[in-house]
Coordinates of C-alpha atoms and ligand atoms in Angstrom, one line a residue:
M1 CA -13.1 10.4 -0.9
T2 CA -16.1 12.2 -2.3
D3 CA -17.2 15.3 -0.4
Y4 CA -20.9 14.8 -1.0
G5 CA -23.0 15.4 2.1
T6 CA -24.7 12.0 1.9
S7 CA -21.5 10.0 1.4
N8 CA -20.4 7.2 3.7
P9 CA -16.6 7.4 3.9
G10 CA -16.2 3.8 5.1
F11 CA -18.2 2.3 2.2
E12 CA -16.5 4.6 -0.3
A13 CA -13.1 3.4 0.9
D14 CA -14.4 -0.2 0.4
V15 CA -15.6 0.6 -3.1
I16 CA -12.5 2.6 -4.1
M17 CA -10.0 -0.2 -3.1
T18 CA -12.2 -3.0 -4.5
A19 CA -12.4 -1.1 -7.8
A20 CA -8.7 -0.5 -7.9
V21 CA -8.0 -4.1 -7.3
L22 CA -10.6 -5.2 -9.9
G23 CA -9.2 -2.7 -12.5
L24 CA -5.7 -4.0 -12.0
A25 CA -6.9 -7.6 -12.2
V26 CA -8.9 -7.0 -15.4
S27 CA -6.0 -5.2 -17.0
Y28 CA -3.8 -8.2 -16.3
I29 CA -6.2 -11.0 -17.3
K30 CA -7.4 -9.4 -20.5
N31 CA -3.7 -9.5 -21.6
L32 CA -3.6 -13.2 -20.9
V33 CA -1.6 -12.8 -17.7
P34 CA -3.0 -14.3 -14.6
I35 CA -2.8 -12.2 -11.4
R36 CA -2.4 -13.8 -8.0
F37 CA -3.1 -12.5 -4.5
D38 CA -1.3 -14.2 -1.7
M39 CA -1.9 -14.8 2.0
D40 CA 0.6 -15.5 4.7
P41 CA 1.2 -19.3 4.6
R42 CA 1.3 -19.3 8.4
D43 CA -2.4 -18.2 8.5
K44 CA -3.5 -21.1 6.3
D45 CA -5.5 -22.9 8.8
K46 CA -7.5 -20.0 10.0
E47 CA -7.9 -17.9 6.9
W48 CA -7.5 -19.8 3.7
E49 CA -11.1 -20.7 3.1
L50 CA -12.3 -17.1 3.5
F51 CA -9.3 -15.7 1.5
K52 CA -9.9 -18.1 -1.4
E53 CA -13.7 -17.3 -1.4
V54 CA -13.1 -13.6 -1.5
V55 CA -10.5 -13.9 -4.3
Q56 CA -13.2 -16.0 -6.1
R57 CA -15.5 -13.0 -5.9
L58 CA -12.9 -10.9 -7.6
N59 CA -12.4 -13.5 -10.3
S60 CA -16.1 -13.9 -10.9
A61 CA -16.5 -10.1 -11.2
A62 CA -13.5 -9.7 -13.5
V63 CA -14.1 -12.7 -15.7
G64 CA -17.8 -11.9 -15.9
Y65 CA -17.1 -8.3 -17.0
L66 CA -14.8 -9.5 -19.8
G67 CA -17.2 -12.1 -20.9
R68 CA -20.1 -9.7 -21.1
N69 CA -18.0 -7.3 -23.1
N70 CA -17.0 -10.0 -25.6
L71 CA -13.4 -10.0 -24.4
L72 CA -12.6 -13.6 -23.9
P73 CA -10.8 -13.9 -20.6
S74 CA -7.7 -16.0 -20.8
G75 CA -6.2 -15.4 -17.4
T76 CA -7.8 -15.7 -14.0
V77 CA -7.6 -14.1 -10.6
E78 CA -5.8 -16.6 -8.4
A79 CA -5.3 -17.1 -4.7
G80 CA -2.1 -18.4 -3.4
F81 CA 0.4 -18.2 -0.6
A82 CA 3.2 -15.7 -0.2
P83 CA 6.6 -17.4 0.0
L84 CA 7.6 -19.0 3.3
H85 CA 10.5 -17.0 4.5
T86 CA 13.4 -16.7 6.8
K87 CA 15.0 -13.6 8.3
G88 CA 16.3 -11.3 5.6
A89 CA 14.0 -12.6 2.9
V90 CA 13.0 -10.1 0.2
V91 CA 10.2 -8.8 -1.8
V92 CA 11.6 -7.8 -5.2
G93 CA 10.3 -5.2 -7.8
V94 CA 11.1 -7.1 -11.0
Y95 CA 12.0 -4.7 -13.8
H96 CA 10.9 -6.8 -16.7
L97 CA 11.6 -4.0 -19.2
A98 CA 15.3 -4.3 -18.6
G99 CA 15.1 -8.1 -18.9
Q100 CA 15.1 -8.8 -15.2
K101 CA 13.6 -12.1 -14.1
T102 CA 11.7 -13.1 -11.1
P103 CA 14.3 -14.5 -8.7
D104 CA 14.6 -18.2 -8.0
S105 CA 14.7 -17.7 -4.3
V106 CA 13.4 -14.8 -2.2
N107 CA 15.4 -16.1 0.7
E108 CA 18.8 -16.0 -0.9
P109 CA 18.8 -13.0 -3.3
E110 CA 21.6 -12.9 -5.8
L111 CA 23.3 -9.6 -5.2
S112 CA 26.3 -7.5 -6.4
P113 CA 29.4 -7.7 -4.1
K114 CA 28.8 -4.3 -2.6
G115 CA 25.0 -5.0 -2.5
K116 CA 25.7 -8.2 -0.5
V117 CA 27.7 -6.3 2.1
L118 CA 24.9 -3.7 2.6
Y119 CA 22.2 -6.4 2.6
E120 CA 24.0 -8.3 5.4
K121 CA 24.2 -5.2 7.5
I122 CA 20.5 -4.5 7.0
R123 CA 19.5 -8.1 7.7
N124 CA 21.6 -8.2 10.8
E125 CA 20.2 -4.9 12.0
Q126 CA 23.6 -3.2 12.2
L127 CA 22.2 0.0 10.7
P128 CA 19.5 2.3 12.1
Q129 CA 16.2 1.2 10.7
Y130 CA 12.6 0.6 11.8
V131 CA 12.2 -2.9 13.2
G132 CA 8.7 -2.9 14.6
R133 CA 5.4 -4.3 13.4
G134 CA 5.2 -4.7 9.6
A135 CA 8.9 -3.7 9.2
Y136 CA 10.4 -4.1 5.8
T137 CA 13.5 -2.2 4.9
G138 CA 13.9 -0.9 1.4
F139 CA 17.2 -1.5 -0.4
V140 CA 18.5 -1.0 -3.9
D141 CA 21.1 -3.3 -5.4
N142 CA 23.2 -1.6 -8.0
W143 CA 25.1 -3.5 -10.6
N144 CA 26.3 -0.4 -12.4
T145 CA 30.0 -0.5 -13.3
V146 CA 30.4 3.2 -14.1
G147 CA 29.1 6.3 -12.5
D148 CA 27.2 5.7 -9.2
T149 CA 28.0 2.1 -8.3
D150 CA 26.8 2.1 -4.7
P151 CA 23.8 0.2 -3.4
V152 CA 21.2 2.2 -1.5
G153 CA 19.8 1.6 2.0
P154 CA 18.5 1.1 4.6
L155 CA 15.2 2.8 3.5
S156 CA 12.7 2.2 6.3
T157 CA 9.1 3.4 6.3
V158 CA 9.0 7.1 7.1
R159 CA 6.0 9.0 8.4
F160 CA 5.4 12.3 6.6
L161 CA 2.9 15.1 6.7
V162 CA 0.8 15.4 3.6
P163 CA 1.4 18.9 2.2
Q164 CA -1.5 21.3 2.6
P165 CA -3.0 22.8 -0.6
D166 CA -2.2 26.4 0.5
V167 CA 1.5 25.6 1.2
P168 CA 3.8 26.6 -1.7
H169 CA 5.1 23.4 -3.1
E170 CA 7.6 22.4 -5.7
T171 CA 5.9 19.5 -7.3
P172 CA 2.6 20.1 -9.0
M173 CA 0.0 20.2 -6.3
P174 CA -2.2 17.0 -6.6
H175 CA -5.9 16.9 -6.0
P176 CA -6.6 18.0 -2.4
R177 CA -6.7 15.2 0.1
W178 CA -9.8 14.4 2.1
L179 CA -9.9 15.2 5.9
P180 CA -13.0 14.1 7.7
P181 CA -15.1 17.1 8.8
T182 CA -15.0 17.7 12.5
S183 CA -18.6 16.5 12.8
S184 CA -17.7 13.1 11.3
E185 CA -18.3 10.0 13.4
L186 CA -14.8 8.9 12.4
W187 CA -13.2 11.3 15.0
R188 CA -15.0 9.6 17.9
L189 CA -12.5 6.8 18.3
R190 CA -9.6 9.3 17.9
L191 CA -10.5 11.3 21.0
R192 CA -7.9 10.4 23.6
R193 CA -9.5 8.7 26.6
N194 CA -10.0 10.9 29.6
T195 CA -9.8 14.1 27.6
Q196 CA -12.4 16.4 26.3
D197 CA -10.9 17.6 23.0
L198 CA -7.5 16.0 22.4
Y199 CA -7.8 14.1 19.1
V200 CA -5.2 12.0 17.3
P201 CA -4.6 13.6 13.9
W202 CA -5.9 11.9 10.8
G203 CA -3.9 9.2 9.1
M204 CA -1.8 8.2 12.1
I205 CA -1.5 4.4 12.5
G206 CA -3.3 3.2 15.6
G207 CA -5.2 6.5 15.8
D208 CA -8.5 4.7 16.1
K209 CA -7.4 3.2 19.4
A210 CA -7.3 6.5 21.4
Q211 CA -10.3 5.4 23.5
N212 CA -8.5 2.3 24.6
S213 CA -6.3 2.0 27.7
P214 CA -2.7 1.0 26.9
N215 CA -2.5 -2.6 25.5
T216 CA -0.9 -4.8 28.1
W217 CA 0.4 -7.2 25.4
M218 CA 2.7 -4.5 24.0
S219 CA 5.5 -2.6 25.7
N220 CA 4.7 1.1 26.5
P221 CA 8.1 2.8 26.3
T222 CA 6.6 6.3 26.5
N223 CA 4.1 5.5 29.3
A224 CA 1.3 6.6 27.0
P225 CA -2.1 6.9 28.6
N226 CA -4.0 5.3 25.6
E227 CA -3.3 2.7 23.0
A228 CA -3.0 5.1 20.1
D229 CA -0.2 7.1 21.7
Q230 CA 1.4 3.8 22.9
I231 CA 1.6 2.6 19.3
T232 CA 3.2 5.9 18.1
G233 CA 5.7 5.8 21.0
L234 CA 6.5 2.2 20.2
M235 CA 7.1 2.9 16.5
K236 CA 9.4 5.8 17.4
T237 CA 11.5 3.7 19.8
Q238 CA 11.6 0.9 17.2
G239 CA 13.3 3.3 14.8
M240 CA 10.6 4.8 12.6
V241 CA 11.5 8.3 11.4
F242 CA 8.8 10.9 11.8
E243 CA 9.2 14.0 9.6
G244 CA 7.1 16.7 11.3
E245 CA 4.5 16.5 14.0
P246 CA 1.0 16.4 12.7
T247 CA -1.6 18.9 14.0
L248 CA -5.4 18.4 13.6
S249 CA -5.4 20.0 10.2
D250 CA -2.7 17.7 8.9
I251 CA -2.8 14.2 7.5
A252 CA -0.1 11.8 8.3
G253 CA 1.1 9.4 5.6
Y254 CA 3.6 6.6 5.5
T255 CA 6.0 5.9 2.6
H256 CA 7.1 2.3 2.6
G257 CA 10.7 1.3 2.0
M258 CA 10.0 -0.4 -1.4
I259 CA 8.5 2.8 -2.7
Q260 CA 11.6 4.9 -1.7
A261 CA 13.7 2.1 -3.2
I262 CA 11.9 2.4 -6.6
Y263 CA 12.6 6.1 -6.9
K264 CA 16.3 5.4 -6.2
A265 CA 16.4 2.4 -8.5
Y266 CA 14.8 4.3 -11.3
G267 CA 17.3 7.1 -10.9
L268 CA 20.2 4.6 -11.1
G269 CA 19.0 3.0 -14.3
P270 CA 18.2 -0.5 -15.5
S271 CA 21.0 -2.2 -13.6
A272 CA 19.4 -1.4 -10.3
T273 CA 16.8 -3.5 -8.5
P274 CA 14.5 -2.4 -5.7
Y275 CA 14.1 -4.8 -2.8
E276 CA 12.3 -4.8 0.5
I277 CA 14.0 -6.9 3.2
T278 CA 12.1 -8.4 6.2
V279 CA 13.5 -7.2 9.4
G280 CA 12.6 -7.5 13.1
T281 CA 10.5 -10.3 14.4
E282 CA 7.0 -8.8 13.9
T283 CA 6.8 -8.9 10.1
T284 CA 4.9 -11.9 8.7
K285 CA 3.8 -11.7 5.0
L286 CA 6.5 -11.7 2.4
A287 CA 4.4 -9.7 0.0
S288 CA 3.6 -6.1 -1.1
C289 CA 0.5 -4.3 0.1
V290 CA -2.0 -3.3 -2.5
P291 CA -1.1 0.4 -2.6
C292 CA 2.6 -0.5 -3.0
S293 CA 1.7 -3.0 -5.7
L294 CA -0.3 -0.5 -7.7
F295 CA 2.7 1.9 -7.6
M296 CA 5.2 -0.8 -8.5
I297 CA 3.1 -2.3 -11.4
S298 CA 2.3 1.2 -12.8
L299 CA 6.1 1.8 -13.1
G300 CA 7.0 -1.6 -14.5
Y301 CA 8.4 -3.2 -11.3
P302 CA 5.7 -5.8 -10.4
P303 CA 6.3 -7.3 -6.9
T304 CA 7.1 -10.9 -6.4
S305 CA 3.9 -11.3 -4.3
I306 CA 0.8 -9.2 -3.5
H307 CA -1.1 -9.5 -0.2
L308 CA -4.7 -8.3 0.6
G309 CA -3.8 -7.0 4.1
R310 CA -3.4 -3.4 5.1
G311 CA -1.5 -0.5 3.5
E312 CA -2.5 2.0 6.2
S313 CA -2.1 5.7 5.2
W314 CA 0.2 4.8 2.3
V315 CA 1.6 7.7 0.5
P316 CA 4.2 8.1 -2.3
L317 CA 7.1 10.6 -1.9
L318 CA 6.2 14.1 -2.8
E319 CA 9.6 15.5 -2.1
P320 CA 13.1 14.0 -2.5
Y321 CA 14.0 12.1 0.7
T322 CA 17.2 10.4 1.7
P323 CA 17.6 9.4 5.3
G324 CA 20.3 11.4 7.0
R325 CA 21.1 13.5 3.9
S326 CA 19.7 16.7 2.5
S327 CA 17.5 16.2 -0.6
E328 CA 19.0 16.0 -4.0
S329 CA 17.4 18.2 -6.7
V330 CA 18.0 15.7 -9.4
E331 CA 15.5 13.4 -7.7
R332 CA 12.7 16.0 -8.1
A333 CA 12.4 15.0 -11.8
V334 CA 12.3 11.3 -10.9
I335 CA 9.6 11.9 -8.3
R336 CA 7.5 14.0 -10.7
D337 CA 7.8 11.5 -13.6
L338 CA 7.1 8.4 -11.5
N339 CA 4.2 10.0 -9.6
N340 CA 2.7 11.2 -12.9
S341 CA 2.8 7.6 -14.4
W342 CA 1.3 6.2 -11.2
Q343 CA -1.5 8.8 -11.2
D344 CA -2.3 7.9 -14.8
E345 CA -2.5 4.2 -14.1
C346 CA -4.6 4.8 -11.0
A347 CA -7.1 6.6 -13.2
E348 CA -7.1 3.8 -15.7
W349 CA -7.6 1.1 -13.0
L350 CA -10.1 2.9 -10.9
T351 CA -12.3 3.8 -14.0
L352 CA -12.1 0.3 -15.3
G353 CA -12.8 -1.2 -11.8
L354 CA -15.9 1.0 -11.4
K355 CA -17.2 -0.3 -14.8
V356 CA -16.6 -3.9 -13.5
L357 CA -18.5 -3.0 -10.3
D358 CA -21.4 -1.7 -12.4
Q359 CA -22.0 -5.2 -13.7
A360 CA -20.8 -7.1 -10.6
A361 CA -22.7 -8.5 -7.6
V362 CA -22.2 -5.4 -5.4
T363 CA -23.8 -5.7 -1.9
D364 CA -27.0 -3.6 -1.5
D365 CA -25.5 -1.3 1.1
H366 CA -22.5 -0.4 -1.2
Q367 CA -24.5 0.4 -4.4
A368 CA -24.9 4.1 -3.6
S369 CA -21.2 4.5 -2.9
V370 CA -20.3 3.0 -6.3
T371 CA -22.5 5.6 -7.9
A372 CA -21.0 8.4 -5.8
V373 CA -17.4 7.5 -6.5
R374 CA -18.0 7.2 -10.2
Q375 CA -19.8 10.6 -10.2
Y376 CA -17.0 12.2 -8.3
L377 CA -14.4 10.8 -10.7
D378 CA -16.3 12.0 -13.7
T379 CA -16.9 15.4 -12.3
N380 CA -13.2 15.9 -11.5
S381 CA -11.9 14.0 -14.5
R382 CA -9.8 17.0 -15.8
D383 CA -7.7 16.7 -12.7
K384 CA -5.4 13.9 -13.5
S385 CA -4.5 13.1 -9.9
V386 CA -8.1 12.7 -8.6
A387 CA -8.1 8.9 -8.9
S388 CA -4.8 8.5 -7.0
A389 CA -6.0 10.9 -4.4
L390 CA -9.2 8.8 -3.9
I391 CA -7.0 5.8 -3.4
L392 CA -4.8 7.6 -0.8
D393 CA -8.0 8.8 0.9
A394 CA -9.4 5.3 1.0
V395 CA -6.3 3.8 2.7
S396 CA -6.5 6.6 5.3
I397 CA -9.4 4.6 6.6
H398 CA -7.5 1.7 8.0
D399 CA -8.6 -1.8 7.1
S400 CA -7.4 -4.8 5.1
E401 CA -8.3 -4.9 1.4
L402 CA -9.6 -8.4 2.0
S403 CA -12.3 -7.0 4.4
R404 CA -13.1 -4.2 2.1
I405 CA -13.6 -6.5 -0.9
S406 CA -15.7 -8.9 1.1
R407 CA -18.0 -6.1 2.2
T408 CA -18.3 -4.7 -1.4
L409 CA -18.9 -7.9 -3.4
N410 CA -21.5 -10.5 -2.8
P411 CA -20.3 -14.1 -2.8
A412 CA -19.9 -15.4 -6.4
D413 CA -22.8 -17.4 -7.8
S414 CA -20.8 -20.4 -8.8
V415 CA -17.9 -21.0 -6.5
E416 CA -15.5 -23.2 -8.3
S417 CA -12.7 -24.3 -6.1
I418 CA -9.4 -22.6 -6.7
A419 CA -6.4 -24.8 -6.0
P420 CA -3.6 -23.0 -4.1
T421 CA -0.7 -22.3 -6.4
H422 CA 2.8 -22.2 -5.2
R423 CA 5.5 -20.4 -7.0
W424 CA 8.3 -21.3 -4.7
Ligands
ZN1 ZN1 3.6 -1.5 1.1

């Protein structure tokens, strides 16, 4: 997020994520590849019209940009449905460089013999893993016949503390992350109800619900006195691992299972495939969030489906992490290399997306934020990690990408109807 005194962090988050999605979309369709965003088929009746209309705004902005710059668009931005799924269905990062193909079925993945055994244990929740809201478990199938032949998992979402700039750190320190100043309005909802000064640290999922009394629809295993702490308590009892306790000067971030799986898969070589398996009963969309998708695509593992929901406080790994094991130093090189590639692509996409926004139908109240974000990116352009840091900052303000895009872009002039496409 920019640190300009006049900036509006909420609008900037809208602009940053809209630009990232547009940059990604334009880079696809100018190479003749359509890109599709999917919604949960079970929300079809209540959301499809809105979803389709917002995707049309993306398409109009992207196609318009290419047309005005004499780049004939041959692909389009499409709206569709994520696959209907059953328990144990998977999202796959398809490593096209190694000749991997999009699987025929995401409900019955074709796995190695050892992979199948581990997959069944994860699907049947026989191993410790997070099974609460939005639970997907990362898993790597491994077809190697020599060397390390073991599949990897379960890799659940883990909550980490984002390292502080003054803490000595082994990986190159990226651009400093944005923490709202204490005077920011954003802290108001994070003040725990019935307290004078007890705030929920930045980044924590559910943190904006500290003013609410506990939600009676959810269980409250820790007898928390407010909804924010109730959500944290519930996540913990549902198996999420918390590495470190955030203080008010910390930022909490969450590394999704697919992301952990990609580092492991990359380390194992081209015979390994990263998966995310749906677990528990509270996970609905069989698709990757936008921040996961950006990471996956930047490394050549595009997901089988992308949704425009939330990727709240998404972070990549900054240190090797293996549940229940000490970190392995060989993984540092993998993390450094993959994070560098991701940072480079974030810079490409964000820069391109801001150019698209320059010529697109941006809403009046978001114009100034487009200028501010571009100025900040230009001013800090020598820092290669600034674009990725802006994306991480943006998703620390929790909202769906669909809402952000709909606030940033005006409805398209000519709304052609987009027919839903089904891949499965
Ligand atoms: Zn994700």
